[in-house]
PDB file of C-alpha atoms and ligand atoms in Angstrom:
ATOM      1  CA  UNK A   1     -71.733 -24.066 -48.692  1.00 75.00           C
ATOM      2  CA  UNK A   2     -74.156 -25.587 -47.247  1.00 86.00           C
ATOM      3  CA  UNK A   3     -75.493 -29.236 -48.715  1.00 93.00           C
ATOM      4  CA  UNK A   4     -77.998 -31.524 -47.204  1.00 95.00           C
ATOM      5  CA  UNK A   5     -77.226 -35.434 -47.670  1.00 98.00           C
ATOM      6  CA  UNK A   6     -80.122 -37.394 -49.923  1.00 98.00           C
ATOM      7  CA  UNK A   7     -82.292 -38.875 -46.847  1.00 98.00           C
ATOM      8  CA  UNK A   8     -83.623 -42.546 -48.352  1.00 98.00           C
ATOM      9  CA  UNK A   9     -85.579 -44.589 -46.077  1.00 98.00           C
ATOM     10  CA  UNK A  10     -86.271 -48.384 -45.272  1.00 98.00           C
ATOM     11  CA  UNK A  11     -89.806 -48.921 -44.442  1.00 97.00           C
ATOM     12  CA  UNK A  12     -89.471 -52.268 -42.826  1.00 95.00           C
ATOM     13  CA  UNK A  13     -87.005 -51.548 -40.446  1.00 95.00           C
ATOM     14  CA  UNK A  14     -87.448 -47.395 -40.463  1.00 97.00           C
ATOM     15  CA  UNK A  15     -83.589 -47.111 -41.251  1.00 98.00           C
ATOM     16  CA  UNK A  16     -82.628 -43.694 -43.106  1.00 98.00           C
ATOM     17  CA  UNK A  17     -79.288 -44.327 -45.761  1.00 98.00           C
ATOM     18  CA  UNK A  18     -77.538 -41.135 -46.315  1.00 98.00           C
ATOM     19  CA  UNK A  19     -76.110 -40.378 -49.582  1.00 98.00           C
ATOM     20  CA  UNK A  20     -73.836 -37.527 -49.469  1.00 98.00           C
ATOM     21  CA  UNK A  21     -73.068 -35.559 -52.500  1.00 98.00           C
ATOM     22  CA  UNK A  22     -69.529 -33.603 -52.608  1.00 98.00           C
ATOM     23  CA  UNK A  23     -69.723 -30.103 -53.849  1.00 96.00           C
ATOM     24  CA  UNK A  24     -67.903 -31.371 -56.972  1.00 96.00           C
ATOM     25  CA  UNK A  25     -70.911 -32.918 -57.906  1.00 96.00           C
ATOM     26  CA  UNK A  26     -69.206 -36.237 -58.744  1.00 97.00           C
ATOM     27  CA  UNK A  27     -67.793 -37.858 -55.518  1.00 98.00           C
ATOM     28  CA  UNK A  28     -70.123 -39.727 -53.178  1.00 98.00           C
ATOM     29  CA  UNK A  29     -70.306 -41.536 -49.741  1.00 98.00           C
ATOM     30  CA  UNK A  30     -73.040 -43.831 -48.679  1.00 98.00           C
ATOM     31  CA  UNK A  31     -74.357 -43.747 -45.000  1.00 99.00           C
ATOM     32  CA  UNK A  32     -76.106 -47.245 -43.259  1.00 98.00           C
ATOM     33  CA  UNK A  33     -77.151 -48.872 -46.816  1.00 98.00           C
ATOM     34  CA  UNK A  34     -79.825 -51.738 -46.768  1.00 98.00           C
ATOM     35  CA  UNK A  35     -79.422 -54.813 -48.214  1.00 97.00           C
ATOM     36  CA  UNK A  36     -82.657 -54.695 -50.081  1.00 96.00           C
ATOM     37  CA  UNK A  37     -82.616 -51.070 -51.406  1.00 98.00           C
ATOM     38  CA  UNK A  38     -79.159 -52.021 -53.299  1.00 98.00           C
ATOM     39  CA  UNK A  39     -80.449 -51.254 -56.722  1.00 98.00           C
ATOM     40  CA  UNK A  40     -82.214 -48.357 -55.705  1.00 98.00           C
ATOM     41  CA  UNK A  41     -79.206 -47.057 -54.155  1.00 98.00           C
ATOM     42  CA  UNK A  42     -77.345 -47.752 -57.399  1.00 98.00           C
ATOM     43  CA  UNK A  43     -80.107 -46.158 -59.442  1.00 98.00           C
ATOM     44  CA  UNK A  44     -79.794 -42.896 -57.279  1.00 98.00           C
ATOM     45  CA  UNK A  45     -75.826 -43.204 -58.033  1.00 98.00           C
ATOM     46  CA  UNK A  46     -76.031 -43.723 -61.940  1.00 98.00           C
ATOM     47  CA  UNK A  47     -79.024 -41.402 -62.185  1.00 98.00           C
ATOM     48  CA  UNK A  48     -76.532 -38.468 -60.645  1.00 97.00           C
ATOM     49  CA  UNK A  49     -73.464 -39.753 -62.166  1.00 98.00           C
ATOM     50  CA  UNK A  50     -71.655 -40.430 -59.172  1.00 98.00           C
ATOM     51  CA  UNK A  51     -68.707 -42.016 -58.221  1.00 98.00           C
ATOM     52  CA  UNK A  52     -69.004 -43.842 -54.874  1.00 98.00           C
ATOM     53  CA  UNK A  53     -65.799 -43.839 -52.716  1.00 98.00           C
ATOM     54  CA  UNK A  54     -66.896 -44.979 -49.525  1.00 98.00           C
ATOM     55  CA  UNK A  55     -69.428 -46.761 -47.739  1.00 98.00           C
ATOM     56  CA  UNK A  56     -69.456 -46.116 -43.985  1.00 98.00           C
ATOM     57  CA  UNK A  57     -71.703 -47.687 -41.433  1.00 98.00           C
ATOM     58  CA  UNK A  58     -72.214 -46.509 -37.916  1.00 98.00           C
ATOM     59  CA  UNK A  59     -72.130 -49.666 -36.061  1.00 98.00           C
ATOM     60  CA  UNK A  60     -73.223 -53.500 -36.479  1.00 97.00           C
ATOM     61  CA  UNK A  61     -76.973 -52.846 -36.868  1.00 96.00           C
ATOM     62  CA  UNK A  62     -79.407 -55.523 -35.449  1.00 95.00           C
ATOM     63  CA  UNK A  63     -82.151 -54.825 -37.202  1.00 94.00           C
ATOM     64  CA  UNK A  64     -81.702 -54.812 -40.711  1.00 96.00           C
ATOM     65  CA  UNK A  65     -78.605 -56.268 -42.839  1.00 97.00           C
ATOM     66  CA  UNK A  66     -76.348 -53.850 -44.793  1.00 98.00           C
ATOM     67  CA  UNK A  67     -75.266 -53.958 -48.265  1.00 98.00           C
ATOM     68  CA  UNK A  68     -71.918 -52.144 -48.037  1.00 98.00           C
ATOM     69  CA  UNK A  69     -70.247 -55.527 -49.326  1.00 98.00           C
ATOM     70  CA  UNK A  70     -72.197 -55.799 -52.447  1.00 98.00           C
ATOM     71  CA  UNK A  71     -72.043 -51.937 -52.867  1.00 98.00           C
ATOM     72  CA  UNK A  72     -68.464 -52.379 -52.337  1.00 97.00           C
ATOM     73  CA  UNK A  73     -68.198 -54.691 -54.895  1.00 97.00           C
ATOM     74  CA  UNK A  74     -70.591 -53.155 -57.679  1.00 98.00           C
ATOM     75  CA  UNK A  75     -69.003 -49.665 -57.457  1.00 98.00           C
ATOM     76  CA  UNK A  76     -65.162 -50.110 -56.348  1.00 97.00           C
ATOM     77  CA  UNK A  77     -65.858 -47.966 -53.265  1.00 98.00           C
ATOM     78  CA  UNK A  78     -64.094 -48.696 -49.896  1.00 98.00           C
ATOM     79  CA  UNK A  79     -66.014 -49.594 -46.831  1.00 98.00           C
ATOM     80  CA  UNK A  80     -65.516 -47.908 -43.481  1.00 98.00           C
ATOM     81  CA  UNK A  81     -66.798 -48.989 -40.129  1.00 98.00           C
ATOM     82  CA  UNK A  82     -66.245 -48.100 -36.485  1.00 98.00           C
ATOM     83  CA  UNK A  83     -63.144 -50.225 -35.050  1.00 98.00           C
ATOM     84  CA  UNK A  84     -64.428 -51.391 -32.203  1.00 97.00           C
ATOM     85  CA  UNK A  85     -67.753 -53.222 -34.132  1.00 97.00           C
ATOM     86  CA  UNK A  86     -65.982 -56.090 -34.933  1.00 97.00           C
ATOM     87  CA  UNK A  87     -66.448 -55.608 -38.727  1.00 98.00           C
ATOM     88  CA  UNK A  88     -63.460 -57.052 -40.006  1.00 97.00           C
ATOM     89  CA  UNK A  89     -63.800 -57.052 -43.947  1.00 97.00           C
ATOM     90  CA  UNK A  90     -63.909 -52.956 -43.817  1.00 98.00           C
ATOM     91  CA  UNK A  91     -60.876 -51.197 -45.326  1.00 98.00           C
ATOM     92  CA  UNK A  92     -61.308 -48.327 -43.010  1.00 98.00           C
ATOM     93  CA  UNK A  93     -61.288 -49.506 -39.171  1.00 98.00           C
ATOM     94  CA  UNK A  94     -62.204 -45.904 -38.179  1.00 98.00           C
ATOM     95  CA  UNK A  95     -61.364 -44.082 -34.473  1.00 98.00           C
ATOM     96  CA  UNK A  96     -62.122 -41.252 -33.130  1.00 98.00           C
ATOM     97  CA  UNK A  97     -61.084 -38.089 -34.539  1.00 98.00           C
ATOM     98  CA  UNK A  98     -60.248 -40.024 -37.907  1.00 98.00           C
ATOM     99  CA  UNK A  99     -60.847 -37.802 -40.745  1.00 98.00           C
ATOM    100  CA  UNK A 100     -62.405 -39.343 -43.942  1.00 98.00           C
ATOM    101  CA  UNK A 101     -61.988 -37.038 -46.984  1.00 98.00           C
ATOM    102  CA  UNK A 102     -63.154 -37.451 -50.481  1.00 98.00           C
ATOM    103  CA  UNK A 103     -63.969 -35.177 -53.548  1.00 97.00           C
ATOM    104  CA  UNK A 104     -62.129 -32.210 -53.669  1.00 95.00           C
ATOM    105  CA  UNK A 105     -61.711 -31.366 -50.017  1.00 96.00           C
ATOM    106  CA  UNK A 106     -64.886 -32.785 -48.380  1.00 98.00           C
ATOM    107  CA  UNK A 107     -63.864 -34.101 -45.242  1.00 98.00           C
ATOM    108  CA  UNK A 108     -66.063 -36.169 -42.750  1.00 98.00           C
ATOM    109  CA  UNK A 109     -65.243 -35.953 -38.950  1.00 98.00           C
ATOM    110  CA  UNK A 110     -65.262 -39.702 -37.199  1.00 98.00           C
ATOM    111  CA  UNK A 111     -66.823 -39.334 -33.771  1.00 98.00           C
ATOM    112  CA  UNK A 112     -67.159 -42.029 -31.396  1.00 98.00           C
ATOM    113  CA  UNK A 113     -69.903 -42.220 -29.418  1.00 98.00           C
ATOM    114  CA  UNK A 114     -70.852 -45.346 -27.818  1.00 98.00           C
ATOM    115  CA  UNK A 115     -73.928 -46.191 -25.618  1.00 98.00           C
ATOM    116  CA  UNK A 116     -76.241 -47.698 -28.244  1.00 98.00           C
ATOM    117  CA  UNK A 117     -73.130 -50.318 -28.803  1.00 97.00           C
ATOM    118  CA  UNK A 118     -69.581 -49.961 -27.567  1.00 97.00           C
ATOM    119  CA  UNK A 119     -68.227 -49.320 -30.961  1.00 98.00           C
ATOM    120  CA  UNK A 120     -70.878 -46.691 -32.339  1.00 98.00           C
ATOM    121  CA  UNK A 121     -69.614 -43.794 -34.399  1.00 98.00           C
ATOM    122  CA  UNK A 122     -70.940 -40.218 -35.669  1.00 99.00           C
ATOM    123  CA  UNK A 123     -69.987 -38.910 -38.436  1.00 99.00           C
ATOM    124  CA  UNK A 124     -69.908 -35.294 -39.023  1.00 98.00           C
ATOM    125  CA  UNK A 125     -69.867 -33.404 -42.647  1.00 98.00           C
ATOM    126  CA  UNK A 126     -70.515 -29.878 -43.642  1.00 98.00           C
ATOM    127  CA  UNK A 127     -72.425 -29.408 -40.333  1.00 98.00           C
ATOM    128  CA  UNK A 128     -74.542 -32.499 -40.702  1.00 98.00           C
ATOM    129  CA  UNK A 129     -74.202 -34.892 -38.219  1.00 98.00           C
ATOM    130  CA  UNK A 130     -75.031 -38.401 -38.995  1.00 99.00           C
ATOM    131  CA  UNK A 131     -75.715 -39.859 -35.389  1.00 98.00           C
ATOM    132  CA  UNK A 132     -77.103 -43.569 -36.221  1.00 98.00           C
ATOM    133  CA  UNK A 133     -78.699 -44.980 -33.167  1.00 98.00           C
ATOM    134  CA  UNK A 134     -76.604 -42.969 -30.925  1.00 98.00           C
ATOM    135  CA  UNK A 135     -79.366 -39.633 -30.868  1.00 98.00           C
ATOM    136  CA  UNK A 136     -83.030 -40.033 -32.227  1.00 98.00           C
ATOM    137  CA  UNK A 137     -85.314 -37.404 -33.168  1.00 98.00           C
ATOM    138  CA  UNK A 138     -86.636 -36.579 -29.551  1.00 98.00           C
ATOM    139  CA  UNK A 139     -85.657 -39.869 -28.383  1.00 98.00           C
ATOM    140  CA  UNK A 140     -82.026 -42.191 -28.234  1.00 98.00           C
ATOM    141  CA  UNK A 141     -81.342 -46.081 -29.562  1.00 97.00           C
ATOM    142  CA  UNK A 142     -81.666 -48.662 -27.000  1.00 97.00           C
ATOM    143  CA  UNK A 143     -78.636 -49.631 -24.664  1.00 97.00           C
ATOM    144  CA  UNK A 144     -80.066 -52.728 -23.348  1.00 94.00           C
ATOM    145  CA  UNK A 145     -77.686 -55.177 -25.888  1.00 89.00           C
ATOM    146  CA  UNK A 146     -74.998 -55.451 -27.958  1.00 85.00           C
ATOM    147  CA  UNK A 147     -72.588 -54.176 -25.308  1.00 93.00           C
ATOM    148  CA  UNK A 148     -74.773 -51.363 -24.963  1.00 96.00           C
ATOM    149  CA  UNK A 149     -74.506 -48.452 -21.731  1.00 97.00           C
ATOM    150  CA  UNK A 150     -76.868 -46.088 -20.849  1.00 98.00           C
ATOM    151  CA  UNK A 151     -74.216 -43.690 -19.196  1.00 98.00           C
ATOM    152  CA  UNK A 152     -72.047 -43.956 -22.043  1.00 98.00           C
ATOM    153  CA  UNK A 153     -74.867 -43.128 -24.238  1.00 98.00           C
ATOM    154  CA  UNK A 154     -75.423 -40.126 -22.132  1.00 98.00           C
ATOM    155  CA  UNK A 155     -72.094 -39.048 -21.869  1.00 98.00           C
ATOM    156  CA  UNK A 156     -71.552 -39.469 -25.304  1.00 98.00           C
ATOM    157  CA  UNK A 157     -74.706 -37.324 -26.429  1.00 98.00           C
ATOM    158  CA  UNK A 158     -74.167 -34.569 -23.611  1.00 98.00           C
ATOM    159  CA  UNK A 159     -70.432 -34.369 -23.366  1.00 98.00           C
ATOM    160  CA  UNK A 160     -69.779 -34.734 -27.457  1.00 98.00           C
ATOM    161  CA  UNK A 161     -72.799 -34.075 -29.148  1.00 98.00           C
ATOM    162  CA  UNK A 162     -74.353 -31.586 -27.714  1.00 98.00           C
ATOM    163  CA  UNK A 163     -71.249 -29.283 -27.643  1.00 98.00           C
ATOM    164  CA  UNK A 164     -71.438 -29.137 -31.449  1.00 98.00           C
ATOM    165  CA  UNK A 165     -72.925 -25.644 -32.917  1.00 98.00           C
ATOM    166  CA  UNK A 166     -76.975 -25.910 -32.051  1.00 98.00           C
ATOM    167  CA  UNK A 167     -77.537 -24.828 -35.512  1.00 98.00           C
ATOM    168  CA  UNK A 168     -75.616 -28.478 -36.801  1.00 98.00           C
ATOM    169  CA  UNK A 169     -78.368 -30.682 -38.267  1.00 98.00           C
ATOM    170  CA  UNK A 170     -78.888 -34.201 -36.998  1.00 98.00           C
ATOM    171  CA  UNK A 171     -79.775 -37.033 -39.685  1.00 98.00           C
ATOM    172  CA  UNK A 172     -80.460 -40.242 -37.220  1.00 98.00           C
ATOM    173  CA  UNK A 173     -80.416 -43.306 -38.137  1.00 98.00           C
ATOM    174  CA  UNK A 174     -83.826 -44.127 -37.750  1.00 98.00           C
ATOM    175  CA  UNK A 175     -86.773 -42.672 -37.247  1.00 96.00           C
ATOM    176  CA  UNK A 176     -90.448 -44.349 -36.104  1.00 95.00           C
ATOM    177  CA  UNK A 177     -92.692 -41.033 -35.900  1.00 95.00           C
ATOM    178  CA  UNK A 178     -92.376 -39.510 -39.760  1.00 95.00           C
ATOM    179  CA  UNK A 179     -89.686 -36.945 -38.572  1.00 97.00           C
ATOM    180  CA  UNK A 180     -86.634 -36.754 -40.830  1.00 98.00           C
ATOM    181  CA  UNK A 181     -84.221 -34.263 -39.369  1.00 98.00           C
ATOM    182  CA  UNK A 182     -83.393 -32.341 -36.540  1.00 98.00           C
ATOM    183  CA  UNK A 183     -80.826 -29.902 -35.131  1.00 98.00           C
ATOM    184  CA  UNK A 184     -78.091 -30.153 -31.931  1.00 98.00           C
ATOM    185  CA  UNK A 185     -79.643 -26.736 -30.752  1.00 98.00           C
ATOM    186  CA  UNK A 186     -83.697 -27.929 -30.554  1.00 98.00           C
ATOM    187  CA  UNK A 187     -82.560 -31.739 -29.224  1.00 98.00           C
ATOM    188  CA  UNK A 188     -80.630 -30.294 -26.416  1.00 98.00           C
ATOM    189  CA  UNK A 189     -83.513 -28.162 -25.621  1.00 98.00           C
ATOM    190  CA  UNK A 190     -86.375 -30.807 -25.655  1.00 98.00           C
ATOM    191  CA  UNK A 191     -85.200 -34.512 -26.370  1.00 98.00           C
ATOM    192  CA  UNK A 192     -87.487 -36.067 -24.375  1.00 97.00           C
ATOM    193  CA  UNK A 193     -85.537 -38.538 -23.129  1.00 97.00           C
ATOM    194  CA  UNK A 194     -81.891 -36.698 -22.796  1.00 98.00           C
ATOM    195  CA  UNK A 195     -82.822 -32.820 -22.416  1.00 97.00           C
ATOM    196  CA  UNK A 196     -82.339 -31.692 -19.086  1.00 94.00           C
ATOM    197  CA  UNK A 197     -82.001 -34.969 -17.196  1.00 96.00           C
ATOM    198  CA  UNK A 198     -79.153 -36.431 -15.017  1.00 97.00           C
ATOM    199  CA  UNK A 199     -77.587 -39.250 -15.887  1.00 98.00           C
ATOM    200  CA  UNK A 200     -78.606 -41.044 -13.027  1.00 98.00           C
ATOM    201  CA  UNK A 201     -81.897 -40.168 -14.078  1.00 98.00           C
ATOM    202  CA  UNK A 202     -81.534 -40.966 -17.874  1.00 98.00           C
ATOM    203  CA  UNK A 203     -80.139 -44.828 -16.804  1.00 98.00           C
ATOM    204  CA  UNK A 204     -83.249 -45.523 -14.677  1.00 97.00           C
ATOM    205  CA  UNK A 205     -85.476 -44.247 -17.437  1.00 97.00           C
ATOM    206  CA  UNK A 206     -83.532 -46.874 -19.977  1.00 97.00           C
ATOM    207  CA  UNK A 207     -83.806 -49.454 -17.418  1.00 96.00           C
ATOM    208  CA  UNK A 208     -87.557 -49.532 -17.409  1.00 96.00           C
ATOM    209  CA  UNK A 209     -87.822 -49.681 -21.103  1.00 94.00           C
ATOM    210  CA  UNK A 210     -88.099 -53.409 -21.246  1.00 92.00           C
ATOM    211  CA  UNK A 211     -88.398 -53.403 -25.243  1.00 92.00           C
ATOM    212  CA  UNK A 212     -88.559 -56.437 -27.277  1.00 92.00           C
ATOM    213  CA  UNK A 213     -85.694 -58.471 -28.532  1.00 89.00           C
ATOM    214  CA  UNK A 214     -85.245 -57.087 -32.604  1.00 87.00           C
ATOM    215  CA  UNK A 215     -86.760 -59.906 -34.882  1.00 84.00           C
ATOM    216  CA  UNK A 216     -83.272 -60.070 -36.853  1.00 87.00           C
ATOM    217  CA  UNK A 217     -80.730 -59.851 -34.515  1.00 89.00           C
ATOM    218  CA  UNK A 218     -79.282 -63.459 -34.693  1.00 91.00           C
ATOM    219  CA  UNK A 219     -79.124 -62.863 -38.656  1.00 93.00           C
ATOM    220  CA  UNK A 220     -78.239 -59.401 -38.746  1.00 96.00           C
ATOM    221  CA  UNK A 221     -75.240 -58.508 -36.449  1.00 96.00           C
ATOM    222  CA  UNK A 222     -73.322 -61.353 -37.876  1.00 95.00           C
ATOM    223  CA  UNK A 223     -73.849 -60.649 -41.398  1.00 96.00           C
ATOM    224  CA  UNK A 224     -73.287 -56.791 -40.755  1.00 97.00           C
ATOM    225  CA  UNK A 225     -69.969 -57.669 -39.196  1.00 96.00           C
ATOM    226  CA  UNK A 226     -69.360 -59.720 -42.812  1.00 97.00           C
ATOM    227  CA  UNK A 227     -70.839 -56.319 -44.347  1.00 97.00           C
ATOM    228  CA  UNK A 228     -73.549 -58.143 -45.314  1.00 97.00           C
ATOM    229  CA  UNK A 229     -71.996 -60.516 -47.584  1.00 95.00           C
ATOM    230  CA  UNK A 230     -72.715 -64.431 -46.538  1.00 89.00           C
ATOM    231  CA  UNK A 231     -69.673 -65.386 -44.529  1.00 80.00           C
ATOM    232  CA  UNK A 232     -66.764 -67.232 -46.285  1.00 62.00           C
ATOM    233  CA  UNK A 233     -67.047 -64.652 -49.280  1.00 53.00           C
TER     234      UNK A 233
HETATM  235 FE1  FE2 B 301     -78.645 -50.116 -34.048  1.00 54.05          FE
END
């Protein structure tokens, strides 16, 4: 059965949070929650009578702070994070090929997709691919800080994500243009940065971007490495 995630948005950082509800209608997983939407997200869980099993992070974000630690406290869920992102308090230190199970037979496949950061992961559930900042709709995440690598991102997307079935739905970590979902087939054909481009062309393109440093970076990355909780907690 095809199930879409519930897509939630943070207008301050243009971040998407995803609520995955199992076919049993009870078990749930949240991906990339944002700190100031904690009460909104808890209200969704309560309204739908959901039991939150896991809070997953795609990477240690530089542009917003996660609510994973507080969501965990309030719901009893466990936190899962890429093993290479330095998010020590997460119970699940995920590596490529891991499977996160929840509900009755639900499974989330963990795909290591380095490039935006060295540890970045994508998550695949029921034909829904949560790409974090690795692959965006008609774009991709930046690769110029946090151990980013344009070459690694190119390989992650073209060798790993673009080999998934074309009808795999792409649910990005951000969107700055008002789009919410795409497919692997569409992005493979039309993605403005990655489609029909060589690795060297992509590296040159990314080197020319000269993006400003994220406003919250010095605060957000250390906070996110502690699941958004004050250090020492
Ligand atoms: Fe990011």
